[in-house]
């Protein structure tokens, strides 16, 4: 339980806290959280793009595993782009984890992110765990994805004693909610994974275009020459955007503008 003096201070999975009392875990013992440490990173979302209330998903995670099925349910580039925006704005490294490619072996979904230097790994039931473990070991990693994409199934493979609830995809192509709360689980190889409930939407009302650009150091300096209020989307919205003057980086600029478009599209899916 929390100490009374903490009031309504939010405490989320991943937070570092100071605890006093009996830490043995025996029946009828009591310990209290008395202090919440400053977060080094934070993953936030809003219910939709008009909701002013930020919800902290996880604190202090180093990496965000964006888990996406290549089929059943079908993948959505918009969700990946939005999750990447939230990761960059919060200081996390995004990693795309693809599942069910046995159902869509020839999928070109991953190619949409070629110019973003996004690490991509396969984490389906038939895929070896070693490449995934190489990215997770020694780190605190948050798993994020729609319901039914195989997120909790992957967690159960990584941490067999976790026994996270899994479920099938409904007949309308949407995953049924299975995990109902975020849980941090220690990896046998070292490090932690945080399994989160399947998300229905991912609002970004709390993030600005400048928050996104700041994550890309090779472009951020150039935008200092942009006029005030520039959204960095380029013509016709921003005919004087400085990103249009960058030689040799227009493919990367175009890819990042996809992220900015997702941010402004008001489509939290």
Short mmCIF file of C-alpha atoms in Angstrom, two decimals:
data_model
loop_
_atom_site.label_atom_id
_atom_site.label_comp_id
_atom_site.label_asym_id
_atom_site.label_seq_id
_atom_site.Cartn_x
_atom_site.Cartn_y
_atom_site.Cartn_z
CA UNK A 1 0.00 0.00 0.00
CA UNK A 2 1.04 3.63 -0.38
CA UNK A 3 1.82 6.00 2.43
CA UNK A 4 -0.86 8.60 3.09
CA UNK A 5 1.51 11.46 2.31
CA UNK A 6 1.84 10.27 -1.30
CA UNK A 7 -1.79 11.24 -1.87
CA UNK A 8 -2.77 10.59 -5.47
CA UNK A 9 0.78 10.34 -6.77
CA UNK A 10 0.54 7.84 -9.66
CA UNK A 11 2.54 4.64 -9.24
CA UNK A 12 2.94 2.40 -12.29
CA UNK A 13 4.75 -0.78 -13.20
CA UNK A 14 8.44 -0.04 -13.68
CA UNK A 15 8.61 2.69 -11.05
CA UNK A 16 11.49 2.63 -8.58
CA UNK A 17 10.09 3.11 -5.07
CA UNK A 18 11.24 3.29 -1.45
CA UNK A 19 9.43 0.87 0.84
CA UNK A 20 9.31 0.61 4.64
CA UNK A 21 7.83 -2.06 6.86
CA UNK A 22 7.91 -5.85 6.82
CA UNK A 23 9.13 -6.99 3.40
CA UNK A 24 8.99 -10.72 4.13
CA UNK A 25 5.67 -11.25 2.37
CA UNK A 26 4.35 -13.41 5.21
CA UNK A 27 0.60 -13.36 5.96
CA UNK A 28 -0.65 -10.35 7.90
CA UNK A 29 2.52 -8.32 7.30
CA UNK A 30 2.45 -4.76 6.00
CA UNK A 31 4.81 -2.62 3.97
CA UNK A 32 4.24 0.85 2.55
CA UNK A 33 5.52 2.75 -0.47
CA UNK A 34 6.80 6.05 0.90
CA UNK A 35 8.58 7.57 -2.10
CA UNK A 36 8.49 7.25 -5.90
CA UNK A 37 11.78 7.86 -7.71
CA UNK A 38 12.19 10.15 -10.69
CA UNK A 39 11.50 8.29 -13.93
CA UNK A 40 14.26 8.05 -16.53
CA UNK A 41 11.72 7.24 -19.27
CA UNK A 42 7.95 7.17 -19.44
CA UNK A 43 5.52 5.68 -21.93
CA UNK A 44 2.28 7.66 -22.05
CA UNK A 45 -0.92 7.52 -24.04
CA UNK A 46 -4.32 9.15 -24.07
CA UNK A 47 -7.67 7.51 -24.71
CA UNK A 48 -7.90 9.38 -28.02
CA UNK A 49 -6.42 12.41 -29.72
CA UNK A 50 -8.81 14.85 -28.04
CA UNK A 51 -8.45 13.54 -24.48
CA UNK A 52 -6.29 15.90 -22.38
CA UNK A 53 -5.72 13.27 -19.67
CA UNK A 54 -2.42 11.41 -20.00
CA UNK A 55 -2.21 7.81 -18.84
CA UNK A 56 1.23 6.55 -17.88
CA UNK A 57 1.60 3.00 -19.19
CA UNK A 58 5.01 2.16 -17.73
CA UNK A 59 7.93 3.92 -16.12
CA UNK A 60 11.70 3.48 -16.60
CA UNK A 61 11.47 1.00 -19.48
CA UNK A 62 14.46 1.11 -21.82
CA UNK A 63 12.80 -0.56 -24.79
CA UNK A 64 9.32 -0.86 -26.25
CA UNK A 65 8.48 -4.11 -28.01
CA UNK A 66 5.67 -3.24 -30.43
CA UNK A 67 4.11 -6.66 -31.02
CA UNK A 68 2.16 -6.97 -34.28
CA UNK A 69 0.64 -10.02 -35.97
CA UNK A 70 1.08 -10.24 -39.74
CA UNK A 71 -2.36 -11.87 -39.95
CA UNK A 72 -5.34 -12.63 -37.71
CA UNK A 73 -5.74 -9.79 -36.74
CA UNK A 74 -4.31 -7.93 -39.75
CA UNK A 75 -1.45 -5.49 -39.03
CA UNK A 76 -1.92 -1.72 -38.90
CA UNK A 77 0.94 0.56 -39.84
CA UNK A 78 -0.81 3.43 -38.07
CA UNK A 79 -0.61 1.67 -34.71
CA UNK A 80 3.10 0.97 -35.13
CA UNK A 81 3.76 4.58 -36.12
CA UNK A 82 1.84 5.87 -33.11
CA UNK A 83 3.62 3.52 -30.71
CA UNK A 84 6.96 4.63 -32.16
CA UNK A 85 6.02 8.28 -31.65
CA UNK A 86 5.15 7.60 -28.00
CA UNK A 87 8.40 5.66 -27.53
CA UNK A 88 10.58 8.40 -29.03
CA UNK A 89 8.81 11.11 -27.03
CA UNK A 90 9.21 9.13 -23.81
CA UNK A 91 12.86 8.15 -24.25
CA UNK A 92 12.35 4.45 -25.11
CA UNK A 93 13.92 2.56 -28.00
CA UNK A 94 11.14 1.07 -30.18
CA UNK A 95 11.54 -2.46 -31.56
CA UNK A 96 9.01 -4.07 -33.91
CA UNK A 97 8.24 -7.70 -33.06
CA UNK A 98 6.26 -9.56 -35.74
CA UNK A 99 4.25 -12.70 -35.02
CA UNK A 100 2.20 -15.16 -37.11
CA UNK A 101 4.32 -14.76 -40.23
CA UNK A 102 3.55 -18.44 -40.89
CA UNK A 103 0.13 -17.08 -41.92
CA UNK A 104 1.59 -14.32 -44.09
CA UNK A 105 5.11 -15.36 -45.00
CA UNK A 106 5.34 -12.98 -47.95
CA UNK A 107 4.10 -9.94 -46.08
CA UNK A 108 5.76 -6.65 -47.02
CA UNK A 109 4.50 -4.96 -43.85
CA UNK A 110 7.95 -4.46 -42.35
CA UNK A 111 9.22 -2.66 -45.46
CA UNK A 112 7.07 0.36 -44.53
CA UNK A 113 9.64 1.18 -41.84
CA UNK A 114 12.86 0.66 -43.82
CA UNK A 115 13.99 4.28 -43.57
CA UNK A 116 13.45 4.64 -39.82
CA UNK A 117 16.32 2.40 -38.66
CA UNK A 118 13.76 0.35 -36.74
CA UNK A 119 14.99 -2.97 -35.32
CA UNK A 120 12.66 -5.79 -36.40
CA UNK A 121 12.51 -9.29 -34.91
CA UNK A 122 10.18 -12.26 -35.36
CA UNK A 123 8.53 -13.67 -32.24
CA UNK A 124 5.91 -16.17 -33.40
CA UNK A 125 5.42 -19.67 -32.03
CA UNK A 126 7.57 -21.19 -34.77
CA UNK A 127 10.37 -18.63 -34.45
CA UNK A 128 13.49 -19.25 -32.34
CA UNK A 129 13.66 -17.30 -29.09
CA UNK A 130 17.36 -16.48 -29.25
CA UNK A 131 17.05 -13.31 -31.41
CA UNK A 132 14.34 -12.01 -29.10
CA UNK A 133 16.34 -12.81 -25.97
CA UNK A 134 19.38 -11.06 -27.41
CA UNK A 135 17.33 -7.85 -27.47
CA UNK A 136 15.71 -8.33 -24.06
CA UNK A 137 18.48 -9.66 -21.81
CA UNK A 138 19.74 -7.07 -19.37
CA UNK A 139 17.01 -4.55 -20.17
CA UNK A 140 13.60 -3.49 -18.86
CA UNK A 141 11.28 -3.89 -21.85
CA UNK A 142 7.59 -3.09 -22.21
CA UNK A 143 5.47 -5.26 -24.52
CA UNK A 144 2.67 -3.40 -26.30
CA UNK A 145 0.15 -4.60 -28.85
CA UNK A 146 -3.46 -5.17 -29.81
CA UNK A 147 -5.28 -8.09 -28.23
CA UNK A 148 -4.82 -11.41 -29.99
CA UNK A 149 -1.44 -10.67 -31.64
CA UNK A 150 0.46 -13.26 -29.56
CA UNK A 151 2.01 -10.89 -27.04
CA UNK A 152 1.22 -12.92 -23.92
CA UNK A 153 2.01 -16.15 -25.77
CA UNK A 154 5.50 -14.81 -26.40
CA UNK A 155 5.82 -13.75 -22.75
CA UNK A 156 4.88 -17.27 -21.65
CA UNK A 157 7.65 -18.69 -23.85
CA UNK A 158 10.16 -16.27 -22.37
CA UNK A 159 9.01 -16.75 -18.77
CA UNK A 160 7.34 -20.21 -18.61
CA UNK A 161 6.09 -19.75 -15.04
CA UNK A 162 4.36 -16.50 -15.95
CA UNK A 163 1.15 -18.27 -17.04
CA UNK A 164 -0.22 -15.15 -18.74
CA UNK A 165 -3.74 -15.54 -20.09
CA UNK A 166 -4.04 -15.91 -23.87
CA UNK A 167 -7.04 -15.96 -26.17
CA UNK A 168 -8.22 -16.37 -29.73
CA UNK A 169 -9.10 -13.66 -32.22
CA UNK A 170 -12.82 -12.99 -32.53
CA UNK A 171 -14.78 -13.59 -35.70
CA UNK A 172 -14.68 -9.91 -36.61
CA UNK A 173 -10.89 -9.89 -36.74
CA UNK A 174 -10.24 -8.19 -33.41
CA UNK A 175 -8.45 -9.78 -30.51
CA UNK A 176 -10.32 -10.54 -27.32
CA UNK A 177 -8.89 -8.96 -24.17
CA UNK A 178 -7.02 -11.57 -22.15
CA UNK A 179 -4.37 -9.96 -19.91
CA UNK A 180 -6.13 -7.39 -17.71
CA UNK A 181 -3.23 -5.71 -15.93
CA UNK A 182 0.40 -4.82 -16.50
CA UNK A 183 2.87 -7.17 -14.84
CA UNK A 184 6.69 -7.06 -14.67
CA UNK A 185 8.33 -10.46 -14.97
CA UNK A 186 12.03 -11.32 -14.48
CA UNK A 187 13.73 -13.06 -17.39
CA UNK A 188 15.80 -16.16 -16.53
CA UNK A 189 18.60 -14.68 -18.66
CA UNK A 190 18.50 -11.34 -16.81
CA UNK A 191 16.37 -8.27 -17.31
CA UNK A 192 12.61 -7.79 -17.08
CA UNK A 193 9.63 -7.78 -19.43
CA UNK A 194 6.43 -5.90 -18.72
CA UNK A 195 3.36 -7.47 -20.28
CA UNK A 196 0.56 -4.94 -20.76
CA UNK A 197 -3.14 -5.48 -21.56
CA UNK A 198 -4.06 -5.40 -25.23
CA UNK A 199 -4.81 -1.88 -26.40
CA UNK A 200 -7.86 -0.84 -28.39
CA UNK A 201 -6.52 2.59 -29.31
CA UNK A 202 -3.44 4.70 -28.72
CA UNK A 203 -4.12 8.43 -28.45
CA UNK A 204 -1.31 11.00 -28.69
CA UNK A 205 -2.99 14.19 -27.51
CA UNK A 206 0.01 14.91 -25.26
CA UNK A 207 2.66 14.86 -28.02
CA UNK A 208 3.67 17.62 -30.45
CA UNK A 209 5.50 17.36 -33.80
CA UNK A 210 8.58 18.89 -32.15
CA UNK A 211 8.57 16.04 -29.59
CA UNK A 212 8.88 13.59 -32.49
CA UNK A 213 11.54 15.49 -34.40
CA UNK A 214 13.64 15.83 -31.23
CA UNK A 215 14.12 12.06 -31.21
CA UNK A 216 15.96 12.19 -34.56
CA UNK A 217 19.19 14.04 -33.89
CA UNK A 218 20.17 14.04 -37.57
CA UNK A 219 17.07 16.10 -38.40
CA UNK A 220 16.35 18.09 -35.24
CA UNK A 221 19.12 20.63 -35.83
CA UNK A 222 17.83 21.41 -39.32
CA UNK A 223 14.35 22.24 -38.02
CA UNK A 224 15.79 25.16 -36.04
CA UNK A 225 15.56 27.06 -39.34
CA UNK A 226 11.85 26.28 -39.74
CA UNK A 227 9.36 29.14 -39.35
CA UNK A 228 7.42 29.33 -36.10
CA UNK A 229 4.49 26.93 -35.99
CA UNK A 230 5.93 24.60 -38.65
CA UNK A 231 4.49 21.09 -38.37
CA UNK A 232 7.33 19.70 -40.53
CA UNK A 233 4.85 17.98 -42.84
CA UNK A 234 6.16 19.82 -45.89
CA UNK A 235 4.22 21.37 -48.78
CA UNK A 236 1.48 22.43 -49.05
CA UNK A 237 0.98 22.67 -45.27
CA UNK A 238 4.53 23.91 -44.56
CA UNK A 239 6.07 25.30 -47.77
CA UNK A 240 9.13 26.66 -45.92
CA UNK A 241 9.97 23.56 -43.86
CA UNK A 242 13.75 23.28 -43.52
CA UNK A 243 13.60 19.48 -43.84
CA UNK A 244 12.99 19.93 -47.56
CA UNK A 245 16.49 21.38 -47.91
CA UNK A 246 18.33 18.36 -46.51
CA UNK A 247 20.37 16.78 -49.28
CA UNK A 248 20.49 13.00 -49.43
CA UNK A 249 18.01 12.41 -46.62
CA UNK A 250 14.66 12.78 -48.32
CA UNK A 251 13.73 9.11 -47.94
CA UNK A 252 14.28 9.41 -44.20
CA UNK A 253 12.41 12.72 -44.08
CA UNK A 254 9.48 11.09 -45.89
CA UNK A 255 9.45 8.20 -43.42
CA UNK A 256 9.45 10.52 -40.43
CA UNK A 257 6.66 12.56 -42.00
CA UNK A 258 4.60 9.37 -41.95
CA UNK A 259 5.01 9.39 -38.17
CA UNK A 260 4.00 13.04 -38.04
CA UNK A 261 0.98 12.31 -40.24
CA UNK A 262 -0.06 9.53 -37.87
CA UNK A 263 0.27 12.00 -35.02
CA UNK A 264 -2.07 14.49 -36.69
CA UNK A 265 -4.49 12.06 -38.33
CA UNK A 266 -6.81 11.77 -35.29
CA UNK A 267 -7.06 8.02 -35.86
CA UNK A 268 -5.92 6.34 -32.63
CA UNK A 269 -5.97 2.89 -34.19
#
